[in-house]
XYZ file of C-alpha atoms in Angstrom:
767
model
C -40.618 -3.721 -29.818
C -37.319 -5.113 -28.382
C -35.874 -2.967 -25.612
C -32.392 -1.364 -26.243
C -29.569 -2.707 -24.533
C -29.015 -1.746 -20.800
C -26.880 1.298 -20.180
C -23.999 1.213 -17.907
C -25.051 2.779 -14.712
C -21.935 1.665 -12.790
C -21.209 -0.953 -10.335
C -23.674 -1.973 -7.496
C -22.357 -2.634 -4.273
C -23.960 -4.216 -1.345
C -25.914 -2.427 1.522
C -23.874 -1.006 4.121
C -23.832 -3.043 7.445
C -21.478 -4.636 9.907
C -17.886 -4.947 8.846
C -17.132 -8.235 6.980
C -14.143 -9.594 5.347
C -13.808 -9.085 1.526
C -15.021 -11.892 -0.500
C -13.395 -13.228 -3.560
C -14.319 -11.608 -6.792
C -16.359 -14.462 -7.925
C -18.291 -14.665 -4.654
C -18.882 -11.065 -4.470
C -20.545 -11.049 -7.917
C -22.469 -13.796 -6.925
C -23.722 -12.129 -3.759
C -24.340 -8.817 -5.689
C -26.421 -10.855 -8.492
C -28.500 -12.712 -5.760
C -29.071 -9.322 -3.844
C -30.306 -7.698 -7.182
C -32.633 -10.650 -7.916
C -34.279 -10.401 -4.483
C -34.854 -6.642 -4.909
C -36.442 -7.355 -8.402
C -38.685 -10.130 -6.727
C -39.912 -7.624 -4.244
C -40.684 -4.944 -7.025
C -42.705 -7.789 -8.677
C -44.624 -8.165 -5.705
C -46.107 -4.790 -5.766
C -49.818 -4.809 -6.960
C -50.434 -4.461 -10.558
C -52.356 -1.613 -11.952
C -56.120 -1.470 -11.650
C -57.998 -3.749 -14.040
C -59.665 -0.534 -15.701
C -56.208 0.847 -16.380
C -55.005 -2.176 -18.009
C -58.096 -2.786 -20.149
C -58.024 0.925 -21.266
C -54.549 0.545 -22.430
C -55.375 -2.451 -24.320
C -58.322 -0.768 -25.974
C -56.466 2.384 -26.847
C -53.617 0.357 -28.222
C -55.958 -1.515 -30.651
C -57.067 0.328 -33.913
C -60.233 -1.935 -34.171
C -61.581 -1.016 -30.748
C -64.570 1.318 -30.785
C -65.172 4.398 -28.911
C -68.301 3.027 -27.272
C -66.323 0.505 -25.357
C -63.745 3.203 -24.162
C -66.599 5.369 -22.937
C -68.228 2.584 -21.342
C -65.021 1.632 -19.468
C -64.328 5.124 -18.264
C -67.927 5.769 -17.093
C -67.704 2.801 -14.956
C -65.340 4.712 -12.749
C -66.892 7.747 -11.195
C -63.756 9.573 -10.089
C -61.976 8.714 -13.379
C -64.952 10.155 -15.311
C -64.791 13.279 -13.258
C -61.078 13.929 -13.940
C -61.375 13.268 -17.640
C -64.245 15.935 -17.888
C -62.250 18.353 -15.866
C -59.272 18.004 -18.103
C -61.135 18.500 -21.289
C -62.721 21.620 -19.725
C -59.193 23.032 -19.072
C -57.830 21.985 -22.541
C -57.859 24.426 -25.552
C -59.469 21.644 -27.689
C -62.699 22.235 -25.704
C -62.782 25.963 -26.414
C -66.347 26.877 -27.146
C -67.625 23.573 -26.324
C -69.885 22.613 -23.409
C -68.583 19.042 -22.641
C -71.000 17.234 -20.465
C -70.498 13.583 -21.287
C -67.700 11.232 -21.269
C -68.226 10.493 -24.981
C -67.626 14.138 -25.841
C -64.686 14.436 -23.744
C -63.112 11.273 -25.461
C -63.852 12.703 -28.888
C -62.161 15.901 -28.233
C -59.366 14.632 -26.338
C -58.383 11.629 -28.291
C -57.626 7.951 -27.382
C -53.929 8.650 -26.442
C -54.819 11.696 -24.257
C -57.373 9.496 -22.491
C -55.156 6.763 -21.894
C -52.416 8.956 -20.634
C -54.972 10.567 -18.126
C -56.235 7.189 -16.941
C -52.722 5.635 -16.669
C -51.489 8.964 -14.615
C -54.351 8.902 -12.141
C -54.267 5.280 -11.382
C -50.435 5.189 -10.956
C -50.874 8.067 -8.532
C -53.456 6.381 -6.711
C -51.058 3.397 -6.272
C -48.221 5.532 -4.876
C -49.618 8.766 -3.744
C -49.923 8.269 -0.155
C -47.390 8.164 2.533
C -46.976 4.685 4.071
C -47.768 4.936 7.880
C -49.722 8.380 7.354
C -47.314 11.286 8.224
C -44.773 12.690 5.650
C -41.441 11.771 6.106
C -38.460 14.082 6.441
C -36.061 12.330 4.094
C -38.492 11.108 1.138
C -41.649 13.486 0.839
C -43.848 11.816 -1.543
C -45.949 15.013 -1.746
C -42.871 16.899 -3.132
C -41.871 14.077 -5.111
C -45.010 13.976 -6.954
C -45.036 17.612 -7.317
C -41.652 17.294 -9.044
C -42.939 14.459 -11.352
C -46.006 16.552 -12.200
C -43.778 19.474 -13.047
C -41.643 17.291 -15.293
C -44.594 15.909 -17.022
C -46.279 19.393 -17.512
C -42.899 20.874 -18.800
C -42.246 17.873 -21.105
C -45.617 18.438 -22.507
C -44.855 22.233 -23.077
C -41.553 21.436 -24.883
C -43.299 18.538 -27.008
C -45.889 21.211 -28.186
C -42.980 23.230 -29.686
C -41.570 20.345 -31.716
C -44.138 20.745 -34.527
C -45.757 17.434 -33.749
C -42.561 15.483 -33.834
C -42.976 14.502 -30.359
C -46.600 13.775 -28.979
C -47.427 16.187 -26.159
C -49.843 13.726 -24.537
C -47.137 10.906 -24.560
C -44.614 13.557 -23.230
C -46.682 14.218 -20.057
C -47.231 10.760 -19.120
C -43.698 9.959 -19.613
C -42.408 12.858 -17.558
C -45.023 12.090 -14.836
C -43.831 8.508 -14.515
C -40.095 9.111 -15.347
C -38.940 8.787 -11.513
C -41.636 5.806 -10.689
C -38.634 3.496 -9.641
C -38.119 5.822 -6.468
C -41.808 5.292 -5.589
C -41.426 1.571 -5.979
C -38.457 1.600 -3.896
C -40.168 3.746 -1.132
C -42.862 1.288 -1.118
C -41.072 -2.114 -0.994
C -37.786 -1.180 0.910
C -38.495 2.255 2.650
C -35.567 1.973 4.955
C -32.903 1.242 2.320
C -34.273 3.839 0.030
C -34.541 6.472 3.050
C -30.517 5.643 3.603
C -29.738 6.252 -0.054
C -31.671 9.605 0.124
C -29.577 10.412 3.167
C -26.455 9.650 1.533
C -27.386 11.764 -1.703
C -28.444 14.354 0.753
C -25.357 14.576 2.693
C -22.977 14.160 -0.187
C -25.133 16.525 -2.362
C -24.689 13.784 -5.129
C -26.655 11.683 -7.633
C -29.100 9.554 -5.874
C -28.728 6.772 -8.738
C -25.059 6.277 -7.218
C -26.306 5.854 -3.813
C -28.909 3.432 -4.727
C -26.645 1.316 -6.602
C -24.109 1.187 -3.567
C -27.022 0.479 -0.860
C -29.712 -1.195 -2.810
C -27.866 -2.984 -5.648
C -29.500 -1.223 -8.562
C -30.857 2.177 -9.337
C -34.361 3.743 -9.732
C -34.033 3.561 -13.627
C -33.692 -0.050 -13.687
C -36.225 -0.629 -11.025
C -38.633 1.596 -12.836
C -38.118 -0.248 -16.039
C -38.604 -3.708 -14.455
C -41.923 -2.235 -12.874
C -42.966 -0.920 -16.049
C -42.474 -4.145 -17.840
C -44.393 -5.979 -14.969
C -47.384 -3.616 -15.583
C -46.977 -3.984 -19.435
C -46.725 -0.445 -20.123
C -45.931 0.808 -23.702
C -42.307 0.401 -24.882
C -42.221 4.194 -24.923
C -43.002 4.833 -21.348
C -40.607 1.869 -20.435
C -37.702 3.270 -22.293
C -37.986 6.797 -21.038
C -38.239 5.618 -17.467
C -35.205 3.412 -18.087
C -32.792 5.808 -19.999
C -33.870 9.401 -18.936
C -30.761 9.512 -16.640
C -28.479 8.887 -19.466
C -26.313 11.535 -21.204
C -27.461 12.496 -24.490
C -24.431 11.342 -26.224
C -24.478 7.885 -24.474
C -27.740 6.875 -25.222
C -27.899 3.370 -26.783
C -27.832 3.400 -30.707
C -30.915 2.036 -32.494
C -33.572 2.998 -29.744
C -36.864 4.093 -31.438
C -37.791 6.824 -28.793
C -34.645 8.703 -28.475
C -36.490 12.123 -29.066
C -38.938 11.423 -26.217
C -35.986 10.087 -23.825
C -33.957 13.384 -24.385
C -37.009 15.725 -24.103
C -38.001 14.075 -20.700
C -34.308 14.156 -19.544
C -34.229 18.012 -20.566
C -37.684 18.540 -18.685
C -36.223 16.755 -15.531
C -33.012 18.848 -15.745
C -34.869 22.329 -16.022
C -37.396 21.464 -13.072
C -34.645 20.342 -10.757
C -32.857 23.789 -11.558
C -35.984 25.610 -10.812
C -36.180 23.675 -7.432
C -39.754 22.743 -7.885
C -40.611 19.426 -5.744
C -38.129 17.085 -4.454
C -36.515 14.294 -6.697
C -33.671 13.088 -4.229
C -31.183 14.458 -6.632
C -28.669 17.149 -6.166
C -26.436 16.960 -9.382
C -26.688 18.476 -12.751
C -24.695 16.587 -15.026
C -25.978 18.034 -18.256
C -26.346 21.274 -19.858
C -29.321 22.472 -22.127
C -26.759 22.631 -25.060
C -26.483 19.044 -24.860
C -30.038 18.575 -26.077
C -29.566 20.636 -29.175
C -30.657 17.705 -31.504
C -34.298 17.825 -30.270
C -36.235 18.661 -33.191
C -37.902 22.253 -33.292
C -36.664 23.382 -29.892
C -34.414 26.289 -29.495
C -33.034 28.344 -26.756
C -35.833 30.761 -26.786
C -38.582 27.981 -26.843
C -37.115 26.508 -23.723
C -37.138 29.754 -21.804
C -40.630 30.292 -22.767
C -41.763 26.848 -21.784
C -39.917 27.637 -18.482
C -41.756 30.652 -17.942
C -45.218 29.191 -18.446
C -44.404 26.108 -16.129
C -45.769 27.504 -12.911
C -49.230 28.376 -14.402
C -49.705 25.268 -16.532
C -48.594 23.271 -13.357
C -51.272 24.718 -11.462
C -54.119 24.145 -14.277
C -53.084 20.397 -14.676
C -52.899 19.672 -11.048
C -56.366 21.033 -10.791
C -57.605 19.077 -13.746
C -56.273 15.955 -12.406
C -57.157 16.618 -9.070
C -53.639 15.194 -7.808
C -52.596 18.219 -5.687
C -53.676 21.625 -4.821
C -51.013 23.642 -6.690
C -50.869 27.293 -6.741
C -48.533 28.968 -9.256
C -47.549 31.854 -6.813
C -46.791 29.198 -4.173
C -44.622 27.243 -6.744
C -42.711 30.555 -7.321
C -42.210 31.305 -3.631
C -41.304 27.744 -2.741
C -38.862 27.617 -5.742
C -37.187 30.824 -4.474
C -37.194 29.477 -1.083
C -35.526 26.267 -2.141
C -33.010 27.963 -4.242
C -32.160 30.323 -1.449
C -31.809 27.458 1.206
C -29.401 25.686 -1.543
C -27.477 28.841 -1.911
C -26.984 29.233 1.849
C -25.808 25.743 2.187
C -23.410 26.269 -0.605
C -22.168 29.343 1.082
C -21.764 27.279 4.276
C -19.817 24.463 2.378
C -17.519 26.982 0.487
C -16.562 28.684 3.769
C -15.988 25.454 5.417
C -14.017 24.432 2.336
C -12.017 27.468 2.442
C -11.028 26.790 6.048
C -10.248 23.282 5.249
C -8.059 24.310 2.302
C -6.197 26.827 4.345
C -5.402 24.285 6.874
C -4.610 21.671 4.259
C -2.233 24.079 2.653
C -0.559 24.706 5.982
C -0.177 20.921 6.365
C 1.019 20.684 2.493
C 3.628 23.317 3.436
C 4.926 21.173 6.366
C 5.232 18.263 4.067
C 7.021 20.338 1.295
C 9.462 21.851 3.762
C 10.471 18.509 5.181
C 11.214 16.969 1.911
C 12.967 20.058 0.519
C 15.340 20.312 3.798
C 15.887 16.711 4.570
C 18.949 15.053 3.570
C 18.689 12.023 0.939
C 18.844 8.750 2.737
C 18.946 10.520 6.047
C 19.311 8.267 9.335
C 16.573 8.479 11.944
C 18.295 10.681 14.334
C 19.180 13.653 11.681
C 15.566 13.222 10.227
C 14.017 13.496 13.678
C 15.930 16.770 14.013
C 14.776 18.166 10.577
C 11.024 17.157 11.436
C 11.430 19.081 14.711
C 12.641 22.323 12.745
C 9.658 22.066 10.427
C 7.269 21.283 13.145
C 8.383 24.088 15.580
C 8.115 26.443 12.786
C 4.451 25.720 12.393
C 3.644 25.380 16.101
C 6.287 27.163 17.738
C 6.811 24.640 20.405
C 9.974 25.883 21.746
C 11.350 22.537 23.643
C 10.558 19.189 22.153
C 11.155 15.635 23.046
C 11.441 13.543 19.671
C 11.728 9.781 19.491
C 12.252 6.865 17.177
C 11.232 3.418 17.635
C 11.261 0.507 15.273
C 7.961 -1.787 15.588
C 8.769 -4.454 17.845
C 12.133 -2.977 19.244
C 12.757 -2.965 22.894
C 14.354 0.463 22.753
C 14.531 3.514 20.665
C 16.416 6.923 20.281
C 15.142 10.071 22.192
C 16.054 13.512 21.013
C 15.652 16.503 23.067
C 15.398 19.533 21.003
C 15.397 23.061 22.330
C 14.846 25.476 19.468
C 15.396 28.829 21.188
C 18.747 27.635 22.274
C 19.433 25.527 18.921
C 20.599 22.487 21.105
C 20.047 18.910 20.774
C 20.611 15.997 23.012
C 20.134 12.268 22.111
C 20.128 9.076 24.004
C 18.762 5.522 23.779
C 15.879 4.623 25.951
C 13.970 1.610 26.666
C 10.335 1.849 25.391
C 7.221 -0.027 26.124
C 5.525 -1.942 23.100
C 2.498 0.009 21.837
C 0.082 -3.054 21.801
C -1.496 -1.860 25.216
C -2.354 1.716 23.709
C -5.985 1.346 22.791
C -6.045 4.903 21.495
C -3.308 4.372 18.799
C -2.862 0.684 17.996
C -6.319 -0.323 17.245
C -7.765 -2.856 14.978
C -11.212 -1.106 14.626
C -11.586 1.443 11.853
C -12.345 4.483 14.321
C -10.497 7.564 13.301
C -7.217 8.384 14.803
C -6.468 11.681 16.471
C -3.350 13.138 15.100
C -2.763 15.567 17.950
C -3.622 14.606 21.506
C -2.565 15.247 25.022
C 0.545 13.145 25.774
C -0.318 11.803 29.321
C -1.170 9.030 30.305
C -0.068 7.488 26.948
C 3.554 8.569 27.130
C 4.265 8.595 30.952
C 7.108 6.398 30.244
C 8.666 9.235 28.364
C 7.611 12.164 30.578
C 9.136 10.462 33.347
C 12.535 11.010 31.542
C 11.960 14.289 29.939
C 9.971 16.144 32.515
C 13.003 18.031 33.793
C 13.840 19.258 30.260
C 10.234 20.248 29.271
C 9.401 21.814 32.620
C 6.082 20.143 32.720
C 4.095 16.752 32.275
C 1.225 18.762 30.822
C 2.197 18.185 27.016
C 0.899 17.704 23.565
C 1.714 14.430 21.598
C 2.094 14.192 17.882
C 2.300 10.509 16.669
C 4.298 9.668 13.550
C 2.253 6.639 12.164
C 3.190 4.147 9.574
C -0.369 2.655 8.869
C -1.974 2.778 12.187
C 1.427 1.830 14.294
C 3.369 4.568 15.675
C 7.121 4.594 14.645
C 7.920 7.859 16.600
C 6.514 10.987 17.873
C 6.801 14.537 19.062
C 6.131 15.928 22.514
C 5.938 19.624 23.662
C 4.702 21.579 26.450
C 0.957 22.547 26.539
C 0.974 26.159 26.924
C -1.629 28.892 26.136
C -4.238 28.266 23.385
C -4.366 24.682 21.867
C -2.716 24.478 18.280
C -4.981 25.735 15.458
C -4.710 22.389 13.735
C -6.093 20.400 16.741
C -8.580 17.897 15.529
C -7.667 18.728 11.987
C -7.949 15.489 9.849
C -5.287 16.830 7.215
C -2.816 16.594 10.061
C -3.179 12.898 9.887
C -1.722 13.175 6.361
C 1.441 14.713 7.804
C 1.621 12.195 10.608
C 1.371 9.283 8.291
C 3.787 10.820 5.664
C 6.266 11.792 7.960
C 5.982 8.322 9.759
C 6.376 6.501 6.713
C 9.332 8.502 6.092
C 10.723 7.807 9.383
C 9.997 3.984 8.974
C 11.971 4.047 5.845
C 14.815 5.712 7.420
C 14.636 3.226 10.392
C 14.449 0.214 7.664
C 17.508 1.738 5.836
C 19.547 1.901 9.068
C 18.339 -1.645 10.032
C 19.341 -2.797 6.487
C 22.814 -1.211 7.010
C 23.206 -3.147 10.218
C 22.164 -6.291 8.812
C 24.276 -5.678 5.604
C 27.388 -5.118 7.557
C 26.497 -8.381 9.631
C 25.892 -10.190 6.407
C 29.170 -9.159 5.172
C 31.147 -9.950 8.332
C 29.220 -13.396 8.091
C 30.156 -14.047 4.529
C 33.677 -13.290 5.369
C 33.776 -15.917 8.090
C 31.889 -18.228 6.143
C 34.354 -17.783 3.103
C 37.162 -18.497 5.786
C 35.421 -21.434 6.977
C 34.807 -22.844 3.623
C 38.374 -22.532 2.719
C 39.229 -24.456 5.888
C 36.797 -27.228 4.895
C 38.337 -27.367 1.554
C 41.704 -27.524 2.914
C 40.671 -30.126 5.558
C 39.213 -32.260 2.816
C 42.240 -31.715 0.816
C 44.593 -32.765 3.692
C 42.196 -35.753 4.526
C 42.602 -37.131 0.889
C 46.445 -36.535 0.913
C 46.708 -38.289 4.306
C 44.811 -41.106 2.837
C 47.074 -41.092 -0.347
C 50.275 -40.610 1.622
C 49.289 -43.516 4.065
C 48.668 -45.642 1.160
C 51.808 -44.690 -0.679
C 53.983 -45.230 2.435
C 52.283 -48.563 2.835
C 52.847 -49.555 -0.562
C 56.205 -47.799 -1.325
C 58.155 -48.218 1.998
C 58.810 -51.876 1.836
C 60.026 -51.747 -1.915
C 62.092 -48.601 -1.013
C 63.768 -50.539 1.943
C 64.617 -53.304 -0.369
C 66.076 -50.922 -3.005
C 68.069 -48.893 -0.455
C 69.379 -51.857 1.362
C 70.295 -53.690 -1.873
C 72.013 -50.537 -3.195
C 74.001 -50.337 -0.158
C 75.059 -54.133 -0.190
C 75.932 -53.423 -3.785
C 77.924 -50.559 -3.056
C 80.141 -52.444 -0.724
C 80.756 -55.315 -3.055
C 81.730 -53.064 -6.010
C 85.404 -52.113 -6.541
C 84.963 -49.803 -9.617
C 84.762 -46.338 -8.208
C 82.154 -45.085 -10.584
C 79.736 -48.240 -10.270
C 80.134 -47.939 -6.613
C 79.298 -44.177 -6.654
C 76.220 -45.072 -8.617
C 75.083 -47.641 -6.045
C 75.409 -45.188 -3.398
C 73.418 -42.567 -5.303
C 70.544 -45.159 -5.610
C 70.613 -45.732 -1.936
C 70.517 -41.868 -1.188
C 67.591 -41.144 -3.530
C 65.820 -44.003 -1.911
C 65.958 -42.474 1.387
C 65.220 -39.309 0.017
C 62.016 -40.583 -1.256
C 61.231 -42.352 1.893
C 61.724 -39.006 3.710
C 59.328 -37.211 1.285
C 56.584 -39.975 2.210
C 57.372 -39.355 5.972
C 57.233 -35.561 5.405
C 53.677 -36.073 3.643
C 52.493 -38.394 6.397
C 53.561 -35.728 8.857
C 51.675 -32.983 7.063
C 48.438 -34.847 6.295
C 48.255 -36.808 9.484
C 50.156 -35.047 12.359
C 49.980 -36.177 15.904
C 47.374 -34.514 18.024
C 49.214 -31.794 20.165
C 50.022 -32.820 23.766
C 49.187 -29.498 25.639
C 51.064 -28.233 28.541
C 52.032 -24.828 29.899
C 55.004 -23.519 28.001
C 57.060 -20.522 28.445
C 57.012 -18.693 25.035
C 60.569 -16.781 25.261
C 62.517 -20.118 26.111
C 60.685 -21.759 23.237
C 61.686 -18.939 20.925
C 65.307 -19.130 22.089
C 65.359 -22.904 21.331
C 63.708 -22.356 17.999
C 66.368 -19.695 16.933
C 69.110 -22.045 18.055
C 67.632 -25.021 15.953
C 67.085 -22.770 12.892
C 70.577 -21.243 13.037
C 72.060 -25.009 13.021
C 69.856 -25.958 10.158
C 71.209 -22.900 8.169
C 74.773 -23.980 8.789
C 75.638 -22.323 11.987
C 76.031 -18.885 13.307
C 79.240 -18.148 11.220
C 77.199 -18.730 8.078
C 73.762 -16.952 8.854
C 72.549 -13.545 9.453
C 72.060 -12.488 13.460
C 68.731 -13.157 15.112
C 67.391 -10.832 17.763
C 64.749 -11.827 20.141
C 62.218 -9.339 21.643
C 59.776 -10.724 24.073
C 57.230 -8.667 25.979
C 56.924 -8.368 29.654
C 54.643 -10.716 31.700
C 53.865 -12.964 28.723
C 51.864 -15.617 30.412
C 52.447 -19.438 29.954
C 50.599 -20.726 27.102
C 49.027 -24.346 26.608
C 50.980 -25.579 23.730
C 52.765 -28.723 22.176
C 56.193 -27.491 22.567
C 57.588 -29.706 19.977
C 55.091 -28.664 17.244
C 55.193 -25.149 17.942
C 59.117 -25.065 18.106
C 59.336 -27.015 14.839
C 56.735 -24.454 13.403
C 58.920 -21.417 14.306
C 61.901 -23.098 13.047
C 60.583 -23.507 9.705
C 59.597 -19.873 9.458
C 63.069 -18.706 10.930
C 64.725 -20.887 8.334
C 62.849 -19.221 5.691
C 63.631 -15.776 7.004
C 67.494 -16.733 7.411
C 67.710 -17.778 3.681
C 65.834 -14.710 2.645
C 67.969 -12.601 4.646
C 70.915 -14.301 3.239
C 69.761 -13.894 -0.448
C 69.353 -10.015 0.202
C 72.362 -9.237 1.801
C 74.279 -6.235 0.406
C 78.049 -5.259 0.638
C 77.703 -4.645 4.319
C 76.399 -7.986 4.933
C 73.125 -9.497 5.690
C 70.704 -7.757 8.137
C 69.589 -9.324 11.272
C 66.382 -11.322 11.310
C 64.060 -10.039 14.301
C 61.704 -12.456 16.341
C 58.920 -10.620 18.597
C 56.959 -12.418 20.979
C 53.887 -10.571 22.303
C 50.799 -11.305 24.452
C 47.244 -9.782 23.285
C 45.373 -9.693 26.513
C 42.037 -8.692 24.844
C 41.746 -11.747 22.484
C 43.824 -13.900 24.758
C 46.387 -14.616 22.161
C 50.184 -15.035 21.668
C 51.584 -13.334 18.650
C 54.979 -14.430 17.302
C 56.428 -12.200 14.461
C 59.502 -13.082 12.273
C 60.845 -10.227 10.352
C 63.514 -10.271 7.722
C 64.820 -7.659 5.263
C 65.203 -10.101 2.372
C 64.341 -9.791 -1.336
C 60.538 -10.456 -0.590
C 58.001 -12.311 -2.382
C 56.000 -11.533 -5.616
C 52.110 -11.719 -5.174
C 52.040 -15.202 -6.951
C 54.720 -16.551 -4.732
C 53.190 -15.133 -1.453
C 49.721 -16.643 -2.599
C 51.299 -20.250 -2.958
C 53.737 -20.042 -0.192
C 51.877 -22.461 2.348
C 51.153 -24.879 -0.399
C 52.909 -28.364 -0.043
C 55.901 -29.095 -2.340
C 55.983 -25.374 -3.458
C 59.281 -23.484 -3.646
C 60.526 -20.310 -5.439
C 64.058 -21.534 -5.294
C 65.945 -22.630 -8.513
C 66.893 -26.451 -9.272
C 68.388 -28.225 -6.508
C 65.726 -26.670 -3.973
C 64.425 -28.466 -1.068
C 60.949 -30.199 -1.115
C 58.901 -27.040 -0.192
C 57.100 -28.488 2.809
C 58.520 -26.102 5.556
C 55.898 -23.454 5.590
C 53.017 -26.039 4.923
C 54.066 -28.079 8.035
C 54.367 -24.900 10.055
C 50.838 -23.624 9.231
C 49.531 -27.150 9.858
C 51.129 -27.398 13.236
C 49.746 -23.793 14.144
C 46.294 -24.677 13.090
C 46.367 -27.734 15.111
C 46.416 -25.165 18.128
C 43.591 -23.039 16.978
C 46.032 -20.421 15.495
C 46.830 -19.126 11.951
C 50.038 -17.929 10.118
C 49.681 -14.548 8.361
C 52.330 -13.653 5.383
C 52.931 -10.002 4.674
C 55.672 -9.644 1.829
C 56.380 -7.487 -1.264
C 59.149 -7.561 -3.738
C 62.540 -5.849 -2.220
C 60.248 -5.446 1.069
C 61.187 -8.444 3.148
């Protein structure tokens, strides 16, 4: 018969041991597979069944075998013969018969029953004794086999109620051997199996889960492999393998599904009766899930359970396995149940205490997140945390601090709850790397609440006067395992009720993460502001670079143009002037003079371009700004036609303006160009009362060591488009016949050569 597909018993993990780095998925799978293979090899190294058991299995499985061979085989083993005769005397089939020979026993019991008796006895002999003599506290084989014998007995009782649909003799041996994998584990790897039993006992869980985590596979798979190695019948092998599966999750197509479910039901009922020890503390199934078993009703199950203790005593005596008394079974069952009930009461009481403290911690979390402002900064967030924490611990005065990881300083908040006062200051803080009680790389638990000294001596030195003592509690605010802040308050009276509570660590880490996010937001805001300023400076630098490249190209073009055009222009202008001197016709003479004038104008344009694109390097010397401004005003008035044709100009110079290192000629010419524009604008915007005066202000900014010259007019102002292009070469908003539009361009160029700049503020009708 081909075994059914292997059921999913969950992932197996390596046995616990020294901490190691996690392996890659492929490596972990390879290690797991190798470990399981080693375990299976150890199971295969167990001694095989005695030859008499293997021979008897072969004979009873062969329809051509004779009774004489079976009787001769059993008779060759005295202890086995005794047990077979004892069993037949206790069975109902022997009623009214005086059985004195093995042959009579075999006739009455049948081949199957005899085979199962022999198999049970020999397996028990292989695993019945404790290794090393004395019984162990964790896995007691005496109690284990008592459990197995009870499962086999109850399985036989249940099978007898199925109307022959499940063979009762097979049910007994399948029940007896269902947990053979546990005995195998205890034989080949007792330390690892003891550890699995210990984990299951501490967690009150399923021992199969602990076996998969620690050993690599569970006792069901181990028992299946052992049964295959011993060449046991498929019925027994499948029952050993699948009895732990839920009835609804059994693999489809298995031939012995009824037997598997019946043994699983018997195992569940025996564990509920607390008979013996199986190492398992969970009850994952309900009896209602086994309703598909043929012929078994709820009343049948109750009657079988009621008969179990008496039948267990008879079967134990018949097989000579253990001396089991039915009264002792009942008393032991009650004692085990009472112990388990007491443990459950203790567990529930501890859980109630834990839930109460957990509820208090949860309330602290809830109150903080309900009262804190969205996107709060670290200082307001600390204040809110202080309010919530004080409500729970009644701290009174508290020192709260926030420190970004790696930052040399942080913010300290002195919080006086009774007086409702808060004081904050920035304080230099040591790095936490030296604190072996907090910043640790080991997996040791972190204390969420502890004395402040000596860890926070640096803070206590500063806040001792405020707290009134150095004897204080410390509650760290942790992000991961690294503090990002904390709370310190005086130790007065009884210690806090939550002292040592691991749930408080959840508050510490949750609040610490919230504080770290606030620190991150604040740091991000600072970086964003700095980035914005840097982008602004970068934009200005990029504009300067573009302008510098443009001016370089313009200078190269102007130099080439001057070189190529000056000589032809000189010839044109000279010949035009000679021609004008020779011509007698007034109109022709005027045309020749016009040619000469326009040629000179074109030459001046080239000169202006050269002066703009490639100005001379400034010759810096100390210059008095007031005198320079007066000279510039005089030059500008002359360029605009004299004082009688221009608006008045007033000069206001601040006191104690120091001399500036400037090129007097370039700066004076720059101021003149700006003044000329202002005077022309003031003339254009004059009203019936005449043009308003142009003002010139000269000031000194001692903070930035700058000289500021302001030229203010009340002319018609500029549109936004005009103001944007005001400093562009050859741009002018004046009508036809305008000048070249190089004045403001050259002024800006001269000022920039001195490391300064010109800013234009104007609007229509605003000057």
